[in-house]
PDB file of C-alpha atoms in Angstrom:
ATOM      1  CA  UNK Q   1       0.000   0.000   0.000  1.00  0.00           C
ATOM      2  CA  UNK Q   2       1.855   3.265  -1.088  1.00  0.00           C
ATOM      3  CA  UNK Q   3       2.115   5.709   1.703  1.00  0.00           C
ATOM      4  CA  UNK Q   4      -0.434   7.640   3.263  1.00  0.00           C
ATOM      5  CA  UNK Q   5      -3.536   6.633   0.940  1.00  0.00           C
ATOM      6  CA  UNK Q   6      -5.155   5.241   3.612  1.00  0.00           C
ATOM      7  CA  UNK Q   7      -5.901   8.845   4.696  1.00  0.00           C
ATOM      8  CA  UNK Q   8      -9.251   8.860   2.566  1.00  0.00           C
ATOM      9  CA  UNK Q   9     -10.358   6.173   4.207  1.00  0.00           C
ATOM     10  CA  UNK Q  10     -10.129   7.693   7.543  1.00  0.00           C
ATOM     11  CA  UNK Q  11     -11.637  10.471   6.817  1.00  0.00           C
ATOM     12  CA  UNK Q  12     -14.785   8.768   5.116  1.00  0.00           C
ATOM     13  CA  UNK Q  13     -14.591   6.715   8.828  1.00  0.00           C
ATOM     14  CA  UNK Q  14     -14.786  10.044  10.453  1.00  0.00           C
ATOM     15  CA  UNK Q  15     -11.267   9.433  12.411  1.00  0.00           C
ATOM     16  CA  UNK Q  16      -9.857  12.702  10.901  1.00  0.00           C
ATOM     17  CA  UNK Q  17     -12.644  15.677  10.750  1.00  0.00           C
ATOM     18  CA  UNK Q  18     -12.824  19.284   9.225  1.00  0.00           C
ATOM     19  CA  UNK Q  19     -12.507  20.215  12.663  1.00  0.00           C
ATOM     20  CA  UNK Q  20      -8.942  18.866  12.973  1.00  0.00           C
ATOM     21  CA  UNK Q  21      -7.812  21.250  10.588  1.00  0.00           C
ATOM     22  CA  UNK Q  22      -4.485  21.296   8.529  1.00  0.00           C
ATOM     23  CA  UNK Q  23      -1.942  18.844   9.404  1.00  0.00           C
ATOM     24  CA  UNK Q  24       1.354  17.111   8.521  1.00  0.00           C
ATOM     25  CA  UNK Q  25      -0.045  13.337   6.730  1.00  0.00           C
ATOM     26  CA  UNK Q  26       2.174  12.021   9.191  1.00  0.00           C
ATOM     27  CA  UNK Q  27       0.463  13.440  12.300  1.00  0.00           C
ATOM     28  CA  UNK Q  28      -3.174  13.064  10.746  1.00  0.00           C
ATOM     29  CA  UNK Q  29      -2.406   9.134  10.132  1.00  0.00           C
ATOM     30  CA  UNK Q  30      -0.831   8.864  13.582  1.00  0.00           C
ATOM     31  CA  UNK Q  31      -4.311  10.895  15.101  1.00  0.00           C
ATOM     32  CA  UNK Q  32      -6.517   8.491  12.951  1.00  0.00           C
ATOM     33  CA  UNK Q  33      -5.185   5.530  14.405  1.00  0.00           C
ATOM     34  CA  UNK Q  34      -5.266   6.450  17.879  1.00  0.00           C
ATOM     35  CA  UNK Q  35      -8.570   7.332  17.476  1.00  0.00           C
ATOM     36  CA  UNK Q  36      -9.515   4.161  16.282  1.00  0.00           C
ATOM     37  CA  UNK Q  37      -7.234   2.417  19.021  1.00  0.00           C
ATOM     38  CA  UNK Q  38      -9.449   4.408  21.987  1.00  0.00           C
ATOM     39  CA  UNK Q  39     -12.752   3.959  19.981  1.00  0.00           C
ATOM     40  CA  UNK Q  40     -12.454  -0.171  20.216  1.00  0.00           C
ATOM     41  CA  UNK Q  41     -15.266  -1.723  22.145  1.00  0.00           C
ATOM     42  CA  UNK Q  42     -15.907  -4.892  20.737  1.00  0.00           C
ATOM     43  CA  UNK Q  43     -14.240  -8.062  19.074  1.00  0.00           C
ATOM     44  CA  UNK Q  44     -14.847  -6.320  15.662  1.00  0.00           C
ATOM     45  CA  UNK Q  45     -13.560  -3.029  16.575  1.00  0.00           C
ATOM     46  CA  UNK Q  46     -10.170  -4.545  17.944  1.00  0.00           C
ATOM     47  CA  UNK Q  47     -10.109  -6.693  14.625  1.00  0.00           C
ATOM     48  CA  UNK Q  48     -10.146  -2.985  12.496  1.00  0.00           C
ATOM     49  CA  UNK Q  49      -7.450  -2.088  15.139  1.00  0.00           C
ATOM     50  CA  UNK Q  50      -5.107  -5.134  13.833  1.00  0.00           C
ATOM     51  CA  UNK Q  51      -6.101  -4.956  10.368  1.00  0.00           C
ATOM     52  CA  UNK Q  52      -4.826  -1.473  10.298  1.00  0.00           C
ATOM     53  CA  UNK Q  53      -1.675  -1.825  12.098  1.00  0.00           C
ATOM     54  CA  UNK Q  54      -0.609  -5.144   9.433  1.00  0.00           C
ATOM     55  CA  UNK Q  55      -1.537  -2.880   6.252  1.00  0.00           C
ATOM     56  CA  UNK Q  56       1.226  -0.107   8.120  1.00  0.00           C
ATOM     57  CA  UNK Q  57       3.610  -3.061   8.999  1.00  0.00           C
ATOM     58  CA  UNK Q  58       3.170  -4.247   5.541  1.00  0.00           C
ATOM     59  CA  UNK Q  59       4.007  -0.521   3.971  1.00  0.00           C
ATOM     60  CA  UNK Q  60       7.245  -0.178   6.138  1.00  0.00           C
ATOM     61  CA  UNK Q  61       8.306  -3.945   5.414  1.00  0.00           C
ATOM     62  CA  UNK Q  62       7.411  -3.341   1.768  1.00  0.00           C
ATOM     63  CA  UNK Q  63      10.078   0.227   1.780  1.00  0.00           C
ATOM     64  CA  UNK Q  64      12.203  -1.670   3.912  1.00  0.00           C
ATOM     65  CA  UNK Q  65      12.735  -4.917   1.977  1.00  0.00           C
ATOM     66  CA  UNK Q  66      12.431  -2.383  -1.632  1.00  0.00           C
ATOM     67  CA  UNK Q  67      15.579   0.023  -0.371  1.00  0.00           C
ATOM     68  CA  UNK Q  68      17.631  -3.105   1.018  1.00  0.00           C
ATOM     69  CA  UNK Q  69      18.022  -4.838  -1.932  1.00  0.00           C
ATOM     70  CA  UNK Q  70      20.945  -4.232  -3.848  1.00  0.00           C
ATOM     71  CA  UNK Q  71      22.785  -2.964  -0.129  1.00  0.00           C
ATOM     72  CA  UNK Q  72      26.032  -4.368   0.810  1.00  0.00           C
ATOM     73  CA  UNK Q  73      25.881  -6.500   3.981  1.00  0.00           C
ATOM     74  CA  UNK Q  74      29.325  -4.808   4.873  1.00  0.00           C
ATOM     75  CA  UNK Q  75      28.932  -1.523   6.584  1.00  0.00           C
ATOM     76  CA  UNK Q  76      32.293  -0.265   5.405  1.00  0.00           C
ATOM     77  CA  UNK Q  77      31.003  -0.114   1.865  1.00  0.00           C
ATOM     78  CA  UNK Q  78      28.186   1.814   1.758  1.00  0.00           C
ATOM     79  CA  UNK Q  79      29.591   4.336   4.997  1.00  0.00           C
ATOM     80  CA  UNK Q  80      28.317   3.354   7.561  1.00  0.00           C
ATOM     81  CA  UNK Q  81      31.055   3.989   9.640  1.00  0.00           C
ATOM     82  CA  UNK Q  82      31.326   7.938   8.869  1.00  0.00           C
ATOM     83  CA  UNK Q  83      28.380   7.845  11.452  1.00  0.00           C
ATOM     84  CA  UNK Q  84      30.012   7.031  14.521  1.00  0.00           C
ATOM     85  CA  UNK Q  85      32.889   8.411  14.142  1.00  0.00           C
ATOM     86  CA  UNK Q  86      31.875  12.389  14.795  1.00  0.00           C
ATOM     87  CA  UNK Q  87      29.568  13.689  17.995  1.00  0.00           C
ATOM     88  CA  UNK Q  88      27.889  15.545  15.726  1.00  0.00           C
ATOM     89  CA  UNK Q  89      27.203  13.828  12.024  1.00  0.00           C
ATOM     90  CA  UNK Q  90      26.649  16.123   9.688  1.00  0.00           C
ATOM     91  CA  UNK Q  91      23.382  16.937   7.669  1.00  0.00           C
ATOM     92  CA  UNK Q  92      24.434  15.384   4.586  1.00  0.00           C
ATOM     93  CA  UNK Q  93      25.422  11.777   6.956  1.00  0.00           C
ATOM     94  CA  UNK Q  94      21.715  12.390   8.741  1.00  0.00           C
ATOM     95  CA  UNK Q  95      20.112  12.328   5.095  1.00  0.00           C
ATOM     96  CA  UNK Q  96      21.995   9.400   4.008  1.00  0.00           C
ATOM     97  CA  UNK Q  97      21.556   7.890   6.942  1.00  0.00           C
ATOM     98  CA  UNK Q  98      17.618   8.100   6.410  1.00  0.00           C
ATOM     99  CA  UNK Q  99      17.630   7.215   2.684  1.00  0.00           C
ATOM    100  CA  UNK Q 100      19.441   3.932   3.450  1.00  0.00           C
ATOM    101  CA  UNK Q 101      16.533   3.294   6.200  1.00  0.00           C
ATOM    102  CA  UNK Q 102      14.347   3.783   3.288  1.00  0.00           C
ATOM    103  CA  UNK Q 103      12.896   7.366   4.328  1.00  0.00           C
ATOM    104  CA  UNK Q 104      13.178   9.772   1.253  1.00  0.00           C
ATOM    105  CA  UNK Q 105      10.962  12.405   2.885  1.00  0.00           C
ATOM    106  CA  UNK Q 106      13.770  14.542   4.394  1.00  0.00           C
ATOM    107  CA  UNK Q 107      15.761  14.051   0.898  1.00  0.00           C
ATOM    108  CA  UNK Q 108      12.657  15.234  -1.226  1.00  0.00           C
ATOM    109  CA  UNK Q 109      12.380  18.235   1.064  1.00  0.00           C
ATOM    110  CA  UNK Q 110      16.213  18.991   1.296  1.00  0.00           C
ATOM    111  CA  UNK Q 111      15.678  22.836  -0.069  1.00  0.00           C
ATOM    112  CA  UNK Q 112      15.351  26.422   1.386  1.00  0.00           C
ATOM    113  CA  UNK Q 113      11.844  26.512  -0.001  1.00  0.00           C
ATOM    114  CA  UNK Q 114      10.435  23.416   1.498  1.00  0.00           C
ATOM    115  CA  UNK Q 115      11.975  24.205   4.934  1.00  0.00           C
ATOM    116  CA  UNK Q 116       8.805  24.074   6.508  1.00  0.00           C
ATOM    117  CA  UNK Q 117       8.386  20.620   5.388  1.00  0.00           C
ATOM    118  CA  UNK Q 118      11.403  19.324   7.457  1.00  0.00           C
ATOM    119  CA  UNK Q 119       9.756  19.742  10.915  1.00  0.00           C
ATOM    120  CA  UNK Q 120       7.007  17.956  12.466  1.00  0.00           C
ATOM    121  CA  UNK Q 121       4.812  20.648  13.964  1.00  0.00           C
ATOM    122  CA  UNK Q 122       2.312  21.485  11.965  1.00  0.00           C
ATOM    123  CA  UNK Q 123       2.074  25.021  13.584  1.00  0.00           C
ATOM    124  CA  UNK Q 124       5.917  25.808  13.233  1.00  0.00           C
ATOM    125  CA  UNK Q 125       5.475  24.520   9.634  1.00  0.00           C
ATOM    126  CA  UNK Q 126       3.160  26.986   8.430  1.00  0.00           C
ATOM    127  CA  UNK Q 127       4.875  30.006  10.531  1.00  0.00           C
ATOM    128  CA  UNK Q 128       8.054  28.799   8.756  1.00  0.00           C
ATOM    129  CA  UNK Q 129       6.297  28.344   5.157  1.00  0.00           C
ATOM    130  CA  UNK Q 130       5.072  32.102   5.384  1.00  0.00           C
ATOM    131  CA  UNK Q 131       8.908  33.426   5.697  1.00  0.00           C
ATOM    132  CA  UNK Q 132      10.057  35.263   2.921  1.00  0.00           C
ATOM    133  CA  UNK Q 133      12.200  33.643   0.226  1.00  0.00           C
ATOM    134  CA  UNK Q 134      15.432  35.088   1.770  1.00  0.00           C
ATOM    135  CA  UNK Q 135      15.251  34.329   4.942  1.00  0.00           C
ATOM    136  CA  UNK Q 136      13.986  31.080   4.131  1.00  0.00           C
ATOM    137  CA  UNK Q 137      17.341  30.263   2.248  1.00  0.00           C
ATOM    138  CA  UNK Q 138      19.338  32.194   5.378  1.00  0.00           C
ATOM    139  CA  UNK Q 139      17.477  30.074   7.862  1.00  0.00           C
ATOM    140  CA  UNK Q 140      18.359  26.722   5.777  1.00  0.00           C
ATOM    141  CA  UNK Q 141      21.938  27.283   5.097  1.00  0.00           C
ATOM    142  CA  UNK Q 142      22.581  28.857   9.093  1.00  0.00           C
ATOM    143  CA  UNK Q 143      20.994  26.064  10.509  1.00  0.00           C
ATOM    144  CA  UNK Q 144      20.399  23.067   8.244  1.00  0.00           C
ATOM    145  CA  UNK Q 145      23.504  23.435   6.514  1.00  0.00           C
ATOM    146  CA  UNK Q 146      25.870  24.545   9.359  1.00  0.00           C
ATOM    147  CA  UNK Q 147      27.386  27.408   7.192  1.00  0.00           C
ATOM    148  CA  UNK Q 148      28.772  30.291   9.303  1.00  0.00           C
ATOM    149  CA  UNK Q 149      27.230  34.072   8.805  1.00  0.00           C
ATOM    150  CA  UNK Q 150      30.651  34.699   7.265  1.00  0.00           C
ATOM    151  CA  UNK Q 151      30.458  31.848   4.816  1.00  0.00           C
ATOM    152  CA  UNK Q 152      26.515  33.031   4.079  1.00  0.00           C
ATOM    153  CA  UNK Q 153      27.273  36.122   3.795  1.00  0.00           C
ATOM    154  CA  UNK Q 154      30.332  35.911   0.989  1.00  0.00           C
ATOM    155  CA  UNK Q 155      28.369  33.058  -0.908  1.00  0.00           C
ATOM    156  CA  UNK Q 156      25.546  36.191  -1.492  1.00  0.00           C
ATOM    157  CA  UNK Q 157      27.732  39.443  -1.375  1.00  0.00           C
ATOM    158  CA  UNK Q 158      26.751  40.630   1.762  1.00  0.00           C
ATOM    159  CA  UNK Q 159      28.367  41.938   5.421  1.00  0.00           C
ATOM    160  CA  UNK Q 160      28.173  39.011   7.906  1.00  0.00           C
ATOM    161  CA  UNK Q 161      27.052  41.611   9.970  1.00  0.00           C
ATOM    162  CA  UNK Q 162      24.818  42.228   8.107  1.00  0.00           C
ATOM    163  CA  UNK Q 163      23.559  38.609   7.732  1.00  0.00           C
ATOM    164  CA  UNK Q 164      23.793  37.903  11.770  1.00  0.00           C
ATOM    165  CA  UNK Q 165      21.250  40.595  12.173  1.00  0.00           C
ATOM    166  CA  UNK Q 166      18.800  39.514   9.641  1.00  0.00           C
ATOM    167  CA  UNK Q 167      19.245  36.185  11.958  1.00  0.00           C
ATOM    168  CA  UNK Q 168      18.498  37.588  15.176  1.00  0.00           C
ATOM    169  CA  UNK Q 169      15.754  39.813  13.297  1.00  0.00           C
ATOM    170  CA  UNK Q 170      13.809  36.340  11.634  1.00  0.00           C
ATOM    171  CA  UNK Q 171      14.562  34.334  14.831  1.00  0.00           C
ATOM    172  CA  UNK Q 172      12.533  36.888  16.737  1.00  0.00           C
ATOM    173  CA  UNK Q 173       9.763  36.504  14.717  1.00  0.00           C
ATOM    174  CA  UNK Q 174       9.327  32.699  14.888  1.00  0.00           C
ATOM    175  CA  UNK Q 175       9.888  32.732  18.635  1.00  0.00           C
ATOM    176  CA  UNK Q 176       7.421  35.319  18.871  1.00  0.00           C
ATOM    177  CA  UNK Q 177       4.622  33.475  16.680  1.00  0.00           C
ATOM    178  CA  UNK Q 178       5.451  30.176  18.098  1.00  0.00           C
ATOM    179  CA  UNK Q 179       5.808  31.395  21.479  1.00  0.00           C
ATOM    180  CA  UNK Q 180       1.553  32.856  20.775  1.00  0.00           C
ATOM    181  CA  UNK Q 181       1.136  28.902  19.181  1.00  0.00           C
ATOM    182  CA  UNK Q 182       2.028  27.344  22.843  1.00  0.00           C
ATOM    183  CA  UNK Q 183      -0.138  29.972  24.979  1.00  0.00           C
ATOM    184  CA  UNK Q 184      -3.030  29.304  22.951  1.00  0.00           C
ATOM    185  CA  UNK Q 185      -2.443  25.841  23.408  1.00  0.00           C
ATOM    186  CA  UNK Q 186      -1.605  26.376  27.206  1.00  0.00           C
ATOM    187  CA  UNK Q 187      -4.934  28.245  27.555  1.00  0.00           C
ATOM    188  CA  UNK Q 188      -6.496  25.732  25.892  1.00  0.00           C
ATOM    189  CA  UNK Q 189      -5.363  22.749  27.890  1.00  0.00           C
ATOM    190  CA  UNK Q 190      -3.821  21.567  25.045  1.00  0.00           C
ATOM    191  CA  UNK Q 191      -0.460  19.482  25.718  1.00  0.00           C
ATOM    192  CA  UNK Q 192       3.114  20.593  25.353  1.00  0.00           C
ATOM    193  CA  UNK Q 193       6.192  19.067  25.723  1.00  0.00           C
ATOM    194  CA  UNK Q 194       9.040  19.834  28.493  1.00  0.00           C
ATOM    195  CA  UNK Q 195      10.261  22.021  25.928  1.00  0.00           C
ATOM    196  CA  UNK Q 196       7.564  24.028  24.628  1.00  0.00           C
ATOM    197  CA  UNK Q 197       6.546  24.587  28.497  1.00  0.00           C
ATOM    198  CA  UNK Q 198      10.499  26.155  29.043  1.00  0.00           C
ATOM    199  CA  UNK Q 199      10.143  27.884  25.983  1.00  0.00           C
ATOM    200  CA  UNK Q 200       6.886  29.323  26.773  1.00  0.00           C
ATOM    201  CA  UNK Q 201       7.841  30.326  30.525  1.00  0.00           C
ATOM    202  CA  UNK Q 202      11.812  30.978  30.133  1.00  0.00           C
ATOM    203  CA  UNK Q 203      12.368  31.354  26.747  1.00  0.00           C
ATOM    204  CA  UNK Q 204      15.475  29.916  24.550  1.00  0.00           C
ATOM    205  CA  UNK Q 205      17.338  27.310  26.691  1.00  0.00           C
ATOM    206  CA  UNK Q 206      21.017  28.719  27.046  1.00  0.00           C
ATOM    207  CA  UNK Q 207      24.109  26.690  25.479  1.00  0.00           C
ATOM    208  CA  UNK Q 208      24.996  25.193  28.993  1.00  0.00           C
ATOM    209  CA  UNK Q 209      21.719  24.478  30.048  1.00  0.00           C
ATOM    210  CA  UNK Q 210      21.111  21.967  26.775  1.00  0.00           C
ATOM    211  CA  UNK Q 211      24.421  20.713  27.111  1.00  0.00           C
ATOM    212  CA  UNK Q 212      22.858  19.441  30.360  1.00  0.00           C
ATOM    213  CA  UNK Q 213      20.130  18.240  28.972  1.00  0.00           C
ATOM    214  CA  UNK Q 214      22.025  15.884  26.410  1.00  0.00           C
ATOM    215  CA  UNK Q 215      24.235  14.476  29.049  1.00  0.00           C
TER     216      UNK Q 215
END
């Protein structure tokens, strides 16, 4: 079954709504099924609970056995080993790390103007998909692609001066929009992660505070 089409289905079964509004396919497959999961009363329901979860089992297995063949068994061929040797992998190891597990997604949205499709909240997404070209290509080379302000700025004939405050300038912005996101969702009982609630109350973590955190 190729991905997501069982979305139209769910939605004919009423286990994604109008109401739900615009999400990620990811998160409205992952809402449909929980729904379904909490909705089983009886012998029947439970069945549509298993049925479900072996057509997803047989999608993944199906990507999974599809993207393995043709792979070396030795890890030192395809470079495997690149990935353990660094603290920090790079982005390019993370995407080839996910296209040998069979997960193109990340690949297909490797580009300044599908940023917003790299991230998994839906709210973020749309905050980031209303950016403006530019900063959408400063925000994906910065961050995505590691590149310094200096090494921005020369590839598009700026200052990095310049280019650092057109940072600080956009990353206002999206901490300001996402920061009204997670009080609409506080006031709203809605859940939020550790994160989102130190975000929301404190602001941006410091460096040595998530250094902490990682430990």
């Amino acid at each position: 079954m190729p991905k997501y089409t069982e979305l139209p289905t769910f939605r004919e079964q009423s286990f994604i709504t109008e109401a739900d509004g615009d999400m990620l396919h990811r998160e409205a497959r992952a809402l449909a099924i929980r729904r379904i999961e909490e909705s089983a009363r009886t012998v029947e329901d439970f069945e549509n609970v298993l049925y479900w979860w072996d057509k997803l089992d047989e999608n993944r297995e199906r990507r999974e056995r599809d993207h393995e063949i043709g792979r070396s068994t030795v890890p030192l061929e395809w470079g495997a080993d690149e990935l353990h040797l660094f603290d920090r992998p790079s982005y390019d190891m993370v995407l080839r790390r996910l296209l040998l597990a069979g997960d193109f997604l990340d690949f297909i949205f490797d580009s300044p103007e599908t940023i917003h499709e790299l991230v998994t909240d839906a709210d973020l997404s749309e905050i980031l998909k209303e950016l403006k070209p530019h900063l959408k290509n400063m925000l994906y080379y910065l961050f995505l692609r590691d590149d310094s302000a200096t090494e921005y700025a020369e590839s598009i004939g700026q200052t990095d001066r310049n280019i650092r405050g057109i940072r600080e300038t956009a990353l206002k912005k999206i901490r300001k929009l996402y920061g009204a996101v997670l009080a609409y969702r506080k006031e709203n009982s809605l859940p939020l992660t550790l994160d989102e609630k130190h975000f929301l109350e404190n602001g941006v973590r410091k460096k040595k505070e998530s250094k902490r955190l990682d430990r």
